[in-house]
mmCIF file of C-alpha atoms in Angstrom:
data_model
loop_
_atom_site.group_PDB
_atom_site.id
_atom_site.type_symbol
_atom_site.label_atom_id
_atom_site.label_comp_id
_atom_site.label_asym_id
_atom_site.label_seq_id
_atom_site.Cartn_x
_atom_site.Cartn_y
_atom_site.Cartn_z
ATOM 1 C CA MET N 28 90.305 74.956 71.435
ATOM 2 C CA SER N 29 90.125 74.983 75.204
ATOM 3 C CA SER N 30 89.199 72.088 77.397
ATOM 4 C CA PRO N 31 86.140 72.482 79.590
ATOM 5 C CA GLY N 32 87.226 73.519 83.056
ATOM 6 C CA VAL N 33 85.449 74.220 86.268
ATOM 7 C CA SER N 34 84.591 77.781 85.198
ATOM 8 C CA ALA N 35 83.111 76.554 81.902
ATOM 9 C CA ARG N 36 80.945 74.017 83.744
ATOM 10 C CA ALA N 37 79.890 76.625 86.298
ATOM 11 C CA ALA N 38 78.877 78.999 83.495
ATOM 12 C CA GLN N 39 76.500 76.309 82.185
ATOM 13 C CA ALA N 40 74.716 75.825 85.516
ATOM 14 C CA PRO N 41 71.124 77.030 85.200
ATOM 15 C CA THR N 42 70.211 80.056 87.299
ATOM 16 C CA GLN N 43 67.140 80.283 89.518
ATOM 17 C CA ALA N 44 65.532 82.458 86.815
ATOM 18 C CA GLU N 45 66.249 79.828 84.147
ATOM 19 C CA LEU N 46 64.793 77.090 86.341
ATOM 20 C CA LEU N 47 61.673 79.208 86.909
ATOM 21 C CA ASP N 48 61.389 79.799 83.160
ATOM 22 C CA PHE N 49 61.700 76.041 82.568
ATOM 23 C CA VAL N 50 58.970 75.134 85.075
ATOM 24 C CA ARG N 51 56.718 77.859 83.618
ATOM 25 C CA ARG N 52 57.143 76.565 80.052
ATOM 26 C CA THR N 53 56.745 72.937 81.141
ATOM 27 C CA ALA N 54 53.578 73.683 83.153
ATOM 28 C CA ALA N 55 52.085 75.273 80.032
ATOM 29 C CA ASP N 56 52.344 71.917 78.185
ATOM 30 C CA ALA N 57 48.729 70.800 78.652
ATOM 31 C CA GLU N 58 49.379 67.376 77.102
ATOM 32 C CA LEU N 59 52.237 66.649 79.511
ATOM 33 C CA ILE N 60 50.226 67.826 82.529
ATOM 34 C CA ALA N 61 47.247 65.670 81.499
ATOM 35 C CA SER N 62 49.524 62.622 81.102
ATOM 36 C CA LEU N 63 50.451 62.457 84.807
ATOM 37 C CA PRO N 64 48.709 59.520 86.499
ATOM 38 C CA LEU N 65 46.903 60.745 89.620
ATOM 39 C CA ASP N 66 46.389 58.640 92.729
ATOM 40 C CA PRO N 67 43.616 59.509 95.203
ATOM 41 C CA GLU N 68 45.802 58.443 98.158
ATOM 42 C CA GLY N 69 49.347 59.682 97.604
ATOM 43 C CA ARG N 70 51.523 61.933 95.523
ATOM 44 C CA THR N 71 52.607 60.736 92.093
ATOM 45 C CA TRP N 72 55.581 61.944 90.109
ATOM 46 C CA VAL N 73 57.420 61.620 86.832
ATOM 47 C CA ARG N 74 61.051 62.609 86.338
ATOM 48 C CA LEU N 75 61.628 65.154 83.563
ATOM 49 C CA GLU N 76 64.701 66.285 81.659
ATOM 50 C CA GLY N 77 65.655 69.624 83.199
ATOM 51 C CA PRO N 78 67.819 72.345 81.642
ATOM 52 C CA GLY N 79 71.597 72.299 82.003
ATOM 53 C CA GLY N 80 71.770 69.015 83.897
ATOM 54 C CA SER N 81 69.136 69.987 86.452
ATOM 55 C CA GLU N 82 66.761 67.525 88.066
ATOM 56 C CA ALA N 83 63.082 68.126 87.258
ATOM 57 C CA TRP N 84 59.803 66.550 88.344
ATOM 58 C CA LEU N 85 56.126 66.655 87.482
ATOM 59 C CA ILE N 86 54.216 66.014 90.732
ATOM 60 C CA GLY N 87 50.552 65.240 91.403
ATOM 61 C CA TRP N 88 49.127 66.204 94.801
ATOM 62 C CA PRO N 89 45.884 64.574 95.995
ATOM 63 C CA PRO N 90 43.614 66.717 98.174
ATOM 64 C CA GLY N 91 45.019 67.238 101.660
ATOM 65 C CA THR N 92 48.614 66.148 100.946
ATOM 66 C CA GLY N 93 51.890 67.923 101.579
ATOM 67 C CA THR N 94 55.621 67.518 101.865
ATOM 68 C CA GLY N 95 56.270 68.363 105.490
ATOM 69 C CA TRP N 96 59.052 70.804 106.356
ATOM 70 C CA HIS N 97 62.240 70.210 104.347
ATOM 71 C CA ASP N 98 65.041 71.845 102.399
ATOM 72 C CA HIS N 99 67.033 70.876 99.314
ATOM 73 C CA ALA N 100 70.484 71.397 100.862
ATOM 74 C CA GLU N 101 72.924 72.908 98.345
ATOM 75 C CA SER N 102 70.485 72.979 95.416
ATOM 76 C CA VAL N 103 68.692 76.036 94.105
ATOM 77 C CA GLY N 104 65.274 75.432 92.653
ATOM 78 C CA ALA N 105 61.966 76.567 91.277
ATOM 79 C CA PHE N 106 58.448 75.208 91.204
ATOM 80 C CA LEU N 107 55.172 76.265 89.656
ATOM 81 C CA THR N 108 51.590 75.095 90.020
ATOM 82 C CA ALA N 109 50.277 73.767 86.700
ATOM 83 C CA SER N 110 46.738 73.027 87.920
ATOM 84 C CA GLY N 111 44.846 73.393 91.169
ATOM 85 C CA GLU N 112 46.397 75.446 93.954
ATOM 86 C CA LEU N 113 49.312 74.848 96.282
ATOM 87 C CA LYS N 114 50.309 76.674 99.438
ATOM 88 C CA GLU N 115 53.923 77.164 100.463
ATOM 89 C CA ASN N 116 54.899 77.888 104.044
ATOM 90 C CA SER N 117 58.520 78.978 104.297
ATOM 91 C CA LEU N 118 60.992 80.522 106.698
ATOM 92 C CA ALA N 119 62.511 83.914 105.934
ATOM 93 C CA ALA N 120 65.610 83.102 107.937
ATOM 94 C CA ARG N 121 69.068 81.846 107.127
ATOM 95 C CA LEU N 122 69.511 78.642 109.097
ATOM 96 C CA PRO N 123 72.859 77.123 110.019
ATOM 97 C CA THR N 124 73.681 74.479 107.417
ATOM 98 C CA ASP N 125 75.220 71.905 109.749
ATOM 99 C CA GLY N 126 75.814 71.039 113.367
ATOM 100 C CA TRP N 127 72.357 71.567 114.856
ATOM 101 C CA LYS N 128 69.396 69.385 115.702
ATOM 102 C CA THR N 129 66.970 71.846 117.312
ATOM 103 C CA LEU N 130 66.518 75.532 116.571
ATOM 104 C CA GLU N 131 64.224 78.078 118.156
ATOM 105 C CA LEU N 132 62.861 80.350 115.436
ATOM 106 C CA THR N 133 62.377 84.053 116.030
ATOM 107 C CA ASP N 134 59.037 85.764 115.576
ATOM 108 C CA GLY N 135 58.298 87.085 112.099
ATOM 109 C CA VAL N 136 60.166 84.452 110.065
ATOM 110 C CA ASP N 137 57.071 82.670 108.761
ATOM 111 C CA ARG N 138 55.960 83.322 105.194
ATOM 112 C CA GLU N 139 52.901 81.949 103.404
ATOM 113 C CA ARG N 140 52.281 81.958 99.646
ATOM 114 C CA ARG N 141 49.223 80.787 97.783
ATOM 115 C CA LEU N 142 50.216 79.497 94.364
ATOM 116 C CA PRO N 143 47.217 79.006 92.057
ATOM 117 C CA ALA N 144 47.723 77.586 88.545
ATOM 118 C CA GLY N 145 50.343 79.576 86.667
ATOM 119 C CA GLN N 146 52.062 80.867 89.817
ATOM 120 C CA GLY N 147 55.400 79.696 91.121
ATOM 121 C CA ARG N 148 58.668 80.780 92.631
ATOM 122 C CA ALA N 149 62.396 80.244 92.620
ATOM 123 C CA PHE N 150 64.466 79.734 95.760
ATOM 124 C CA GLY N 151 68.071 79.571 96.868
ATOM 125 C CA ARG N 152 70.155 77.057 98.749
ATOM 126 C CA HIS N 153 68.979 75.920 102.201
ATOM 127 C CA HIS N 154 65.430 77.218 101.636
ATOM 128 C CA VAL N 155 63.271 75.587 104.331
ATOM 129 C CA HIS N 156 59.629 75.143 103.344
ATOM 130 C CA GLU N 157 56.631 72.883 103.144
ATOM 131 C CA VAL N 158 54.259 72.614 100.188
ATOM 132 C CA LEU N 159 50.594 71.684 100.658
ATOM 133 C CA ASN N 160 47.478 70.992 98.632
ATOM 134 C CA GLU N 161 44.823 72.197 101.065
ATOM 135 C CA SER N 162 41.923 71.477 98.719
ATOM 136 C CA THR N 163 39.423 68.961 100.038
ATOM 137 C CA ASP N 164 38.331 67.778 96.596
ATOM 138 C CA ARG N 165 40.816 68.706 93.872
ATOM 139 C CA HIS N 166 44.235 67.435 92.836
ATOM 140 C CA ALA N 167 47.009 69.926 92.179
ATOM 141 C CA ILE N 168 49.847 69.351 89.722
ATOM 142 C CA SER N 169 53.191 71.138 89.816
ATOM 143 C CA VAL N 170 56.539 71.207 88.038
ATOM 144 C CA HIS N 171 59.814 71.387 90.020
ATOM 145 C CA ALA N 172 63.465 71.823 88.973
ATOM 146 C CA TYR N 173 66.654 71.735 91.071
ATOM 147 C CA TYR N 174 70.325 72.373 90.371
ATOM 148 C CA PRO N 175 72.553 70.698 91.146
ATOM 149 C CA PRO N 176 70.478 67.510 91.151
ATOM 150 C CA LEU N 177 69.380 66.940 94.731
ATOM 151 C CA PRO N 178 72.362 65.815 96.823
ATOM 152 C CA GLN N 179 70.056 65.398 99.819
ATOM 153 C CA ILE N 180 66.802 66.527 101.353
ATOM 154 C CA ARG N 181 66.786 67.406 105.021
ATOM 155 C CA ARG N 182 63.446 66.792 106.752
ATOM 156 C CA TYR N 183 62.288 68.743 109.779
ATOM 157 C CA SER N 184 59.485 68.632 112.319
ATOM 158 C CA ARG N 185 58.031 71.815 113.697
ATOM 159 C CA THR N 186 56.227 72.495 116.959
ATOM 160 C CA GLY N 187 55.425 76.169 117.449
ATOM 161 C CA GLN N 188 58.689 78.089 117.047
ATOM 162 C CA VAL N 189 60.886 74.990 117.442
ATOM 163 C CA LEU N 190 62.308 73.423 114.289
ATOM 164 C CA ARG N 191 63.950 70.020 114.692
ATOM 165 C CA LEU N 192 66.131 68.270 112.130
ATOM 166 C CA GLU N 193 64.707 64.743 111.863
ATOM 167 C CA GLN N 194 66.668 63.141 109.028
ATOM 168 C CA ALA N 195 68.750 63.701 105.929
ATOM 169 C CA GLU N 196 67.778 61.662 102.886
ATOM 170 C CA ARG N 197 70.094 61.003 99.950
ATOM 171 C CA PRO N 198 69.049 59.997 96.418
ATOM 172 C CA GLU N 199 69.824 56.330 97.111
ATOM 173 C CA ASP N 200 67.140 56.432 99.844
ATOM 174 C CA TRP N 201 64.501 57.263 97.194
ATOM 175 C CA GLN N 202 65.200 54.332 94.875
#
């Protein structure tokens, strides 16, 4: 009998594919999706039990709401639209992880994805994106999972090709 070591714990960490599978299966649970309270003004959310110690959320998006530009630091993740449609704007560029406040982005790094119900994606560490519900009259609902549980979220502002780090939030800031 061996004691669990670092390699045993690492082997249990869910992969991006496993997180995407989890959000897909969870989004297919019509009863769970229907149970989320929706607010006409702001996003609503319920914490879920994610696979392998991951952090998971069911999120409701009123018409016209979004996250703003952010990343999930060292966490990998996945999200999927359960109802409605979301749009993800992301950067196809590896950004420095620390030591910068303002960055000029090169041409061609912008990516846009439309994610109608049943569509989602997985992403790696330091993935900078914003998620939006551009509908003028319909809520969207999505399922998200992150591993390791979010150590921080870095928030950015963007003007043209200039990305500026505005703040880093830690879980204690969300309580």
